XYZ file of N, CA, C and O in Angstrom:
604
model
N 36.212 236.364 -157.685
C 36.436 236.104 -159.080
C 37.797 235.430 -159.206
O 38.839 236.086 -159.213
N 37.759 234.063 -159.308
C 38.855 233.393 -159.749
C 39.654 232.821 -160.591
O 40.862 232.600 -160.681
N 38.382 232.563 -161.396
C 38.906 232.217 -163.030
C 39.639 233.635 -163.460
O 39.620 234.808 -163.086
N 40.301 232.831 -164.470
C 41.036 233.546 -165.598
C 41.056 233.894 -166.919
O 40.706 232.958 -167.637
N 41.404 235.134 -167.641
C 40.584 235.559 -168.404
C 41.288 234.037 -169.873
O 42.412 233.549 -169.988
N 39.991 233.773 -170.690
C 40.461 232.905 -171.088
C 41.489 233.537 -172.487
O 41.522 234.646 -173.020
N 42.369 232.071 -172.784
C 43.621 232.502 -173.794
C 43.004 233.198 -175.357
O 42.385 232.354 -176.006
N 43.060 234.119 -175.800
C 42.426 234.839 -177.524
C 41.230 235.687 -176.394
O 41.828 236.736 -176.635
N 40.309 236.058 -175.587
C 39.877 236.668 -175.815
C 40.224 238.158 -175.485
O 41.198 238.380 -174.765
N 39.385 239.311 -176.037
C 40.014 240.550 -175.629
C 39.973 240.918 -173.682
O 38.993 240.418 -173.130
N 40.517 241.363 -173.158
C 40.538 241.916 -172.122
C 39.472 242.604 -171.632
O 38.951 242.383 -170.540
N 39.115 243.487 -172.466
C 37.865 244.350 -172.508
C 36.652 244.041 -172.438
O 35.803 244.702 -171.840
N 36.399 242.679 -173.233
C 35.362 242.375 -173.695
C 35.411 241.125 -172.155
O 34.400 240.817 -171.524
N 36.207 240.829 -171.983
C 36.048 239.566 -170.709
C 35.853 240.547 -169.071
O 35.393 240.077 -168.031
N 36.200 241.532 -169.214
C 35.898 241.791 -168.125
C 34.416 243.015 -167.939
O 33.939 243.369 -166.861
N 34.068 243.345 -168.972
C 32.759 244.198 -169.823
C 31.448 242.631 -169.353
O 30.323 242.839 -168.898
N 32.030 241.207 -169.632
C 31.189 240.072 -169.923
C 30.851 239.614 -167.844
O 29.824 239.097 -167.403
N 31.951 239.988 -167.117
C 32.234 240.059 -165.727
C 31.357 240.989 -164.950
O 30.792 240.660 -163.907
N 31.280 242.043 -165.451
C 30.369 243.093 -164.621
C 29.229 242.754 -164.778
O 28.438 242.495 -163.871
N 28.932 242.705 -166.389
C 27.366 242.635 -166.713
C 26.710 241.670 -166.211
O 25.584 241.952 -165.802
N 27.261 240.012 -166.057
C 26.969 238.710 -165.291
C 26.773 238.737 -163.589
O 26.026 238.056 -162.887
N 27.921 239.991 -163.154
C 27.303 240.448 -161.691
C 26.755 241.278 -161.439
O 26.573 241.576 -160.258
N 26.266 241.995 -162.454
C 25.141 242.957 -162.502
C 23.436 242.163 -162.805
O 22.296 242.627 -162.774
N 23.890 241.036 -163.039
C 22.318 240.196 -163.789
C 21.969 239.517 -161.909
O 20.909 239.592 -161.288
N 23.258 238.922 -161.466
C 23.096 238.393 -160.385
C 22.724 239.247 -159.469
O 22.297 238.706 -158.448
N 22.735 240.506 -159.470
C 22.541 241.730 -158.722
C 23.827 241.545 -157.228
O 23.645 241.183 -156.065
N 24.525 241.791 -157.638
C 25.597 241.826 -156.688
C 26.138 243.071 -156.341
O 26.927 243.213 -155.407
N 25.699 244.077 -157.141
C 26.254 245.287 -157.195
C 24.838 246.411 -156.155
O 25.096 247.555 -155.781
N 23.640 245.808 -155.925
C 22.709 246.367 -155.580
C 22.585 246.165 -154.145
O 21.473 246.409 -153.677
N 23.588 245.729 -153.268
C 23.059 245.467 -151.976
C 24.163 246.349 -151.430
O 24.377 246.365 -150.217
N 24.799 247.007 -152.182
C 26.450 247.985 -151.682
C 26.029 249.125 -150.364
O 25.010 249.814 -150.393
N 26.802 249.138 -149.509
C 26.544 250.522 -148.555
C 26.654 251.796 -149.466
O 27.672 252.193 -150.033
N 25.319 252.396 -149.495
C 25.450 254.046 -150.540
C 24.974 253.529 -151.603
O 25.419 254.233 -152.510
N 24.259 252.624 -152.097
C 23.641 252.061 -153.376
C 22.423 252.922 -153.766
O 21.398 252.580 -153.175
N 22.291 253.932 -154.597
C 21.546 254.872 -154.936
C 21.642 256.555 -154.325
O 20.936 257.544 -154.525
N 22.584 256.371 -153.695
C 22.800 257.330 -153.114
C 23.555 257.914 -153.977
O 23.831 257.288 -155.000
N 24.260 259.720 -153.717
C 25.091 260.440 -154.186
C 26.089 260.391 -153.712
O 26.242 260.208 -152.504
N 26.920 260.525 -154.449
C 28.298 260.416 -153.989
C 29.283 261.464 -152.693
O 29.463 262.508 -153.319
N 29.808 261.612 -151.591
C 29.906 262.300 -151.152
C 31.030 263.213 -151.877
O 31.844 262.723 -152.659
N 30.997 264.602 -151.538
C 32.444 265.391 -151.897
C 31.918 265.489 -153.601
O 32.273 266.593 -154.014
N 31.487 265.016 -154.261
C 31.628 264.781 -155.525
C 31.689 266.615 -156.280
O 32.199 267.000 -157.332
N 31.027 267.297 -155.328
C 31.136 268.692 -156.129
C 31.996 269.285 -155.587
O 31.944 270.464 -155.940
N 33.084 269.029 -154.636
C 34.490 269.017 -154.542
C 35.358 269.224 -155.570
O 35.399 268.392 -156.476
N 36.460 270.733 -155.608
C 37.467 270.169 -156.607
C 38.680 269.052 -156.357
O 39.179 268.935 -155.238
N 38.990 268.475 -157.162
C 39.414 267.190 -156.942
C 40.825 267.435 -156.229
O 41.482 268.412 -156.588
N 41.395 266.447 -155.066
C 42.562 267.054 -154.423
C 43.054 265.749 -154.262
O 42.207 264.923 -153.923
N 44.850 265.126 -154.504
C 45.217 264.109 -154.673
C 45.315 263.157 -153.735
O 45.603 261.961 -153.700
N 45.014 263.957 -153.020
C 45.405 263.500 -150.917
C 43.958 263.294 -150.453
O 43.857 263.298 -149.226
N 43.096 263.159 -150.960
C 41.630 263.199 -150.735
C 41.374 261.687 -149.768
O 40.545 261.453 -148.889
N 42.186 261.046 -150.208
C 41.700 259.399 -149.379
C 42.827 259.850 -148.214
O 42.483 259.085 -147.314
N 43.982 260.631 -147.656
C 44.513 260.489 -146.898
C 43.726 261.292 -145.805
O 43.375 260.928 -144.682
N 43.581 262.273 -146.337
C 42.905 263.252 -145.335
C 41.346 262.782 -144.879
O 40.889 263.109 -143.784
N 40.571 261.954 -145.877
C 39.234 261.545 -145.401
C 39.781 259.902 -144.210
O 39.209 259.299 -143.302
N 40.753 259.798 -144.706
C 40.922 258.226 -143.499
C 41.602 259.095 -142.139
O 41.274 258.629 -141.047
N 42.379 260.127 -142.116
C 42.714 260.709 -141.181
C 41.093 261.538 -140.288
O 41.043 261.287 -139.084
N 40.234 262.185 -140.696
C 39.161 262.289 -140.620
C 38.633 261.340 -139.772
O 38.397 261.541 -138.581
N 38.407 260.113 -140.478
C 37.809 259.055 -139.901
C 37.969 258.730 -138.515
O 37.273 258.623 -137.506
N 39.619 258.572 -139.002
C 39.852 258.184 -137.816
C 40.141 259.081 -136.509
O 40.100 258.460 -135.447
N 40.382 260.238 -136.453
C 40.257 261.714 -135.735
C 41.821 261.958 -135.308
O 42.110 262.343 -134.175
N 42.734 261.716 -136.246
C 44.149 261.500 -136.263
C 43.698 263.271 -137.291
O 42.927 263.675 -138.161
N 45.271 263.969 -136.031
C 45.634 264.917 -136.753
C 47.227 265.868 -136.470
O 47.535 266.442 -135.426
N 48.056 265.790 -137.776
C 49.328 266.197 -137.847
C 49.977 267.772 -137.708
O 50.942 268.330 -138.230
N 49.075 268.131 -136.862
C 49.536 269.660 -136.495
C 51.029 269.513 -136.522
O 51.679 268.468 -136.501
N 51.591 271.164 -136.590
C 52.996 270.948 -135.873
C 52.798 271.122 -134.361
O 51.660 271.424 -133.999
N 54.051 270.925 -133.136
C 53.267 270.955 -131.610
C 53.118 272.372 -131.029
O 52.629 272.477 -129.904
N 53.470 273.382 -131.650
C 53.160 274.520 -130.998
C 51.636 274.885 -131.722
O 50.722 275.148 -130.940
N 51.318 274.907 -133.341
C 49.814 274.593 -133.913
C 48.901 273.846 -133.262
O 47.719 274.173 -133.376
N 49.237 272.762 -132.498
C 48.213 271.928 -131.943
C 48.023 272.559 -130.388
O 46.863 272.780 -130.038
N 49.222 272.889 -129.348
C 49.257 273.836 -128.077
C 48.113 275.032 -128.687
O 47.064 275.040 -128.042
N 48.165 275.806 -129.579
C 46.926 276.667 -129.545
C 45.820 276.782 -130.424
O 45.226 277.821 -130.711
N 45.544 275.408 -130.909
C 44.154 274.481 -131.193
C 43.706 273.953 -129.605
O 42.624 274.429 -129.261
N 44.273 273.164 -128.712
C 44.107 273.044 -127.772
C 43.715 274.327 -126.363
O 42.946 274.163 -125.416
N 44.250 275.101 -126.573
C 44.355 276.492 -125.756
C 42.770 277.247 -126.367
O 41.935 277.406 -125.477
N 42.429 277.611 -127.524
C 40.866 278.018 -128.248
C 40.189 276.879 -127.626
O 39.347 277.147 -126.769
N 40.392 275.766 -127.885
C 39.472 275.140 -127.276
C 39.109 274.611 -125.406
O 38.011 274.553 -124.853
N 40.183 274.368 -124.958
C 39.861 274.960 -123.344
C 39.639 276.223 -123.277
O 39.105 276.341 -122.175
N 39.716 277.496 -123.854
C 39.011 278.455 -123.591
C 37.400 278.206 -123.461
O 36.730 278.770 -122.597
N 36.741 277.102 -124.621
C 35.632 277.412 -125.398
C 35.294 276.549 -123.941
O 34.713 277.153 -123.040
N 35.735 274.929 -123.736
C 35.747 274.519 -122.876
C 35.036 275.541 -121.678
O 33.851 275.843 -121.538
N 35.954 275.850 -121.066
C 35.618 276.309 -119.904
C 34.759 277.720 -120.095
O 34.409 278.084 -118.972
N 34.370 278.493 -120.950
C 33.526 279.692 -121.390
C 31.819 278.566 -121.023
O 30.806 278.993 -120.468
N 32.010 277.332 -121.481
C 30.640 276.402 -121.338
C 30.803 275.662 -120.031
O 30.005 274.782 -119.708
N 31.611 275.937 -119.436
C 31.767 274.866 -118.267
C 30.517 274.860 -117.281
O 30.017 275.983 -117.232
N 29.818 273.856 -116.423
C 28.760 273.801 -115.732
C 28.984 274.538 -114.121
O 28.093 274.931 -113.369
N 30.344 274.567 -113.917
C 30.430 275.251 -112.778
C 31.886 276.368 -112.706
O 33.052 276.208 -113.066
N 31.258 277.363 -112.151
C 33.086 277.974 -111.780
C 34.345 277.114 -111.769
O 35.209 277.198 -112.642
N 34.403 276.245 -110.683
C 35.586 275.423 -110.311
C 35.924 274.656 -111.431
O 37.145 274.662 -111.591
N 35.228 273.891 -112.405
C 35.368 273.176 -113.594
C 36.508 274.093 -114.362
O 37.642 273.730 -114.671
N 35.728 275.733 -114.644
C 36.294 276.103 -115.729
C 37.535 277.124 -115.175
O 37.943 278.087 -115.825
N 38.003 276.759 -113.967
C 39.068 276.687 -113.546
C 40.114 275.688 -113.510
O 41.275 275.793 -113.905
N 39.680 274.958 -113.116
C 40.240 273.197 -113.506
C 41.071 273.679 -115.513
O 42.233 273.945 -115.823
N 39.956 273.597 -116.272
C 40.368 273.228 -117.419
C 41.342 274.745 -118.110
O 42.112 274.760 -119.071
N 40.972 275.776 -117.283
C 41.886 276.512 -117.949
C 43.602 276.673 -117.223
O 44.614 277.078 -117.794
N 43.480 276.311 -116.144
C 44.827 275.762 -114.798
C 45.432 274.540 -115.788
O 46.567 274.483 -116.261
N 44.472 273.707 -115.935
C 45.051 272.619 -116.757
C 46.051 272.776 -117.728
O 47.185 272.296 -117.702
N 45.380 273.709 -118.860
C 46.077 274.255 -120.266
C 46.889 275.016 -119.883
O 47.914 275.058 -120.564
N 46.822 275.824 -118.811
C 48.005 277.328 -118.252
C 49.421 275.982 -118.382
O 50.374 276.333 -119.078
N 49.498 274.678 -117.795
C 50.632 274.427 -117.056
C 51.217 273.711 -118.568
O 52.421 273.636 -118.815
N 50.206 273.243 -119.446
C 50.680 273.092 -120.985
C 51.202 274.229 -121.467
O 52.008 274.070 -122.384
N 51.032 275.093 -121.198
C 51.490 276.649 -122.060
C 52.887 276.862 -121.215
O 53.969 277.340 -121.557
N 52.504 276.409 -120.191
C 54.057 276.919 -119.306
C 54.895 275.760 -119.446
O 55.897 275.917 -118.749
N 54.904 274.818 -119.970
C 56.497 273.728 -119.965
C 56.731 274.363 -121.296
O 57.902 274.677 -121.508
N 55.571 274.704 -122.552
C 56.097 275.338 -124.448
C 56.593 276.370 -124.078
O 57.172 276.829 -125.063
N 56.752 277.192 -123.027
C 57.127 278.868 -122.832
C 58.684 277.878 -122.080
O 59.684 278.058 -122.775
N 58.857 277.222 -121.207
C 60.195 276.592 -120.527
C 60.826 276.064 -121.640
O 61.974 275.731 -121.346
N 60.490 275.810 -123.023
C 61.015 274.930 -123.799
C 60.580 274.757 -125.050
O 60.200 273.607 -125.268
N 60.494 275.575 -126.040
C 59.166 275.958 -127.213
C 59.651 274.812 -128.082
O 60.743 274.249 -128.161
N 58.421 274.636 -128.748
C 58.623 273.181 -129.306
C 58.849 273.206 -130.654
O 58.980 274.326 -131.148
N 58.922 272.344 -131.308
C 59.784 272.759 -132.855
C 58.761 273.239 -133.748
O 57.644 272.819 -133.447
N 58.803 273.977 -134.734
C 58.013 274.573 -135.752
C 57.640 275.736 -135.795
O 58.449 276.620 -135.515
N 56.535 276.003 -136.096
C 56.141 277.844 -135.775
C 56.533 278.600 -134.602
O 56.900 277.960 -133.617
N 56.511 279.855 -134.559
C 56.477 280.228 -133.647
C 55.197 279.936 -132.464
O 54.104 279.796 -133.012
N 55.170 279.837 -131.120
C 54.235 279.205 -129.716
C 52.839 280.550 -129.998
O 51.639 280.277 -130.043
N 53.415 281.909 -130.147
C 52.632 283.218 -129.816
C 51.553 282.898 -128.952
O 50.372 283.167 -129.173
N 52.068 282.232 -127.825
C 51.224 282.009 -127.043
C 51.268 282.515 -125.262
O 52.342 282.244 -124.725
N 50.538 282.992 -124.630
C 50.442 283.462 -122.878
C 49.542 282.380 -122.050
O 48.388 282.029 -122.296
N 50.136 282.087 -121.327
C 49.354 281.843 -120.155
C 47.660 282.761 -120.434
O 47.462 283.862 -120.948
N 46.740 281.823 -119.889
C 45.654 282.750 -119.426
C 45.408 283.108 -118.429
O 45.746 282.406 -117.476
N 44.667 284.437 -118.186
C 44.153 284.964 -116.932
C 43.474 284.243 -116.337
O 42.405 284.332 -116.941
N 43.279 283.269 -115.202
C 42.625 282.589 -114.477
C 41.260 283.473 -114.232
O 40.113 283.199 -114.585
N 41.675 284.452 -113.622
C 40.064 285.326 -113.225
C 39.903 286.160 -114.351
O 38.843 286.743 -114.122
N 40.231 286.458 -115.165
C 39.723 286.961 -116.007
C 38.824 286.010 -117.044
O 37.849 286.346 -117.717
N 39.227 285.210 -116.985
C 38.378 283.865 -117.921
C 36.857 283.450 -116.979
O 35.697 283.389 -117.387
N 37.470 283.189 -115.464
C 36.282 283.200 -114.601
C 35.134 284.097 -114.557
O 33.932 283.833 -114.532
N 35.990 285.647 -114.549
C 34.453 286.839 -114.473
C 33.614 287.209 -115.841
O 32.582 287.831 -116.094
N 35.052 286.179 -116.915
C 34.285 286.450 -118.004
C 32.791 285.328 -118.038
O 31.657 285.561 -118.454
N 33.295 284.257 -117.505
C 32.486 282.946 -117.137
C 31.025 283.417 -116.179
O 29.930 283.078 -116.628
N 31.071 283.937 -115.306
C 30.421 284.737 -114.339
C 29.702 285.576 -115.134
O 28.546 285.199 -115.323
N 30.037 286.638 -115.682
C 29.189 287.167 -116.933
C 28.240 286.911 -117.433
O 27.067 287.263 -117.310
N 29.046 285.912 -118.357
C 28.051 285.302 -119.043
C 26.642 284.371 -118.855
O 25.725 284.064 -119.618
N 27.005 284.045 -117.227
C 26.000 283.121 -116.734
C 25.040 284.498 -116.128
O 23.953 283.997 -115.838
N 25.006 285.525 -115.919
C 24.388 286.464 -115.545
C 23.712 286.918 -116.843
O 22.676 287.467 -116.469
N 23.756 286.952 -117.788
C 23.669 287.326 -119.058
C 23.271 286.792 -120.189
O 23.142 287.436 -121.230
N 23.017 285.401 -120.047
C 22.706 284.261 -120.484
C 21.337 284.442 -121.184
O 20.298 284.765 -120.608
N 21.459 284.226 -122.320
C 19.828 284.606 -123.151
C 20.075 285.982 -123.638
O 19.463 286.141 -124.694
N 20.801 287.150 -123.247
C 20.759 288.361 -123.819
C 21.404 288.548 -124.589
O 21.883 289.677 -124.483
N 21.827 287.892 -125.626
C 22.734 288.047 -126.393
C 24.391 288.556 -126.526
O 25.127 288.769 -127.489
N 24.553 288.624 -125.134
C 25.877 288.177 -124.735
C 27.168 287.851 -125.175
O 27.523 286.777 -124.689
N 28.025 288.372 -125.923
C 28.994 287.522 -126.602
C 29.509 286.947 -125.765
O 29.963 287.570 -124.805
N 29.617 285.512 -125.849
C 30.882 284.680 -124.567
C 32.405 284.448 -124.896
O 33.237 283.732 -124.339
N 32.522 285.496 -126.256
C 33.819 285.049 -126.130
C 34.894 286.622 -126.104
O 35.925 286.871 -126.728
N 33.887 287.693 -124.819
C 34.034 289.142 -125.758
C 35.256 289.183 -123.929
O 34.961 288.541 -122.921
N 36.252 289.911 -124.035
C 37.280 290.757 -123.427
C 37.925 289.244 -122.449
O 37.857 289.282 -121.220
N 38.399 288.254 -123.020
C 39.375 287.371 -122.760
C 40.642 287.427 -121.942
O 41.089 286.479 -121.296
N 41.004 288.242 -122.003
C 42.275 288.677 -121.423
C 43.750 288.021 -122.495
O 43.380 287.634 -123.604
N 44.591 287.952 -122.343
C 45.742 287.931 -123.080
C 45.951 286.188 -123.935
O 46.239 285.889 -125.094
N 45.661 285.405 -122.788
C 45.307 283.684 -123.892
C 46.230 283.868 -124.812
O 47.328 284.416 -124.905
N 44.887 282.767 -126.016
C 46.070 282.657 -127.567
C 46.382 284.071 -128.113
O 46.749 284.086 -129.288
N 46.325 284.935 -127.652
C 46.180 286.137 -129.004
C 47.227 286.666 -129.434
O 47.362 287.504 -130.325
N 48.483 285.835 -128.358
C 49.949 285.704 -128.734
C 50.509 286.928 -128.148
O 49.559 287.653 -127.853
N 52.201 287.770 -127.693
C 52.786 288.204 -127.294
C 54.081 288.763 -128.081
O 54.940 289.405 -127.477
């Protein structure tokens, strides 16, 4: 739309005369979500709503670094609780132990870490367990040993 609205007429009425002319052309009917519902819409309304849905998008997220150390730590637990072999879910919980041990050499700014090292074999026999146990309703996430549950 390049023209300009012309000189005397109302504003309202020139751009009311704009929609309706690309509404005749059907320009408005070929949109991604055209008949669809709106997402979020029964959402209460929150001002940050486009920051947090483009952060979303894009899988960008602003923990502080000891919050994100045990978002990361629950999830190599969960990690390796599903892992396909013993040695894997040794791998990934060895992995996270040596992340937990430079924040314990040097805690990083913000909240408090309340975080331990995990039990290597205790995560394993819990792992072992569960593959023995598998189908019986089993909790896989039951006697952990010390992990996130803080100190």
């Amino acid at each position: 739309m390049t023209e300009r609205k012309p000189h005397g007429v109302d504003f309202e009425s020139w751009v009311d005369k704009q929609i309706r002319e690309a509404q005749q052309r059907g320009e408005f009917s070929g949109l991604p979500g055209f008949g669809k519902p709106l997402a979020g819409v029964s959402r209460p309304y929150d001002e940050d709503w486009w920051i947090k849905e483009k952060m979303r998008r894009e899988h960008v997220s602003f923990l502080p670094p000891a919050l994100a150390l045990r978002k990361a730590a629950e999830d190599a637990l969960a990690e390796a609780l599903a892992a396909r072999s013993e040695s894997e879910a040794r791998r990934v919980i060895e992995d996270v132990n040596k992340e937990i041990g430079a924040a314990l050499k040097m805690p990083p700014p913000g909240p408090p870490l309340l975080l331990d090292r995990f039990d290597v074999e205790e995560v394993v026999a819990t792992w072992r367990q569960n593959r023995r146990h598998d189908g019986d309703g089993v909790d896989p996430g039951a006697d952990l040993g010390p992990g996130p549950t803080g100190r």
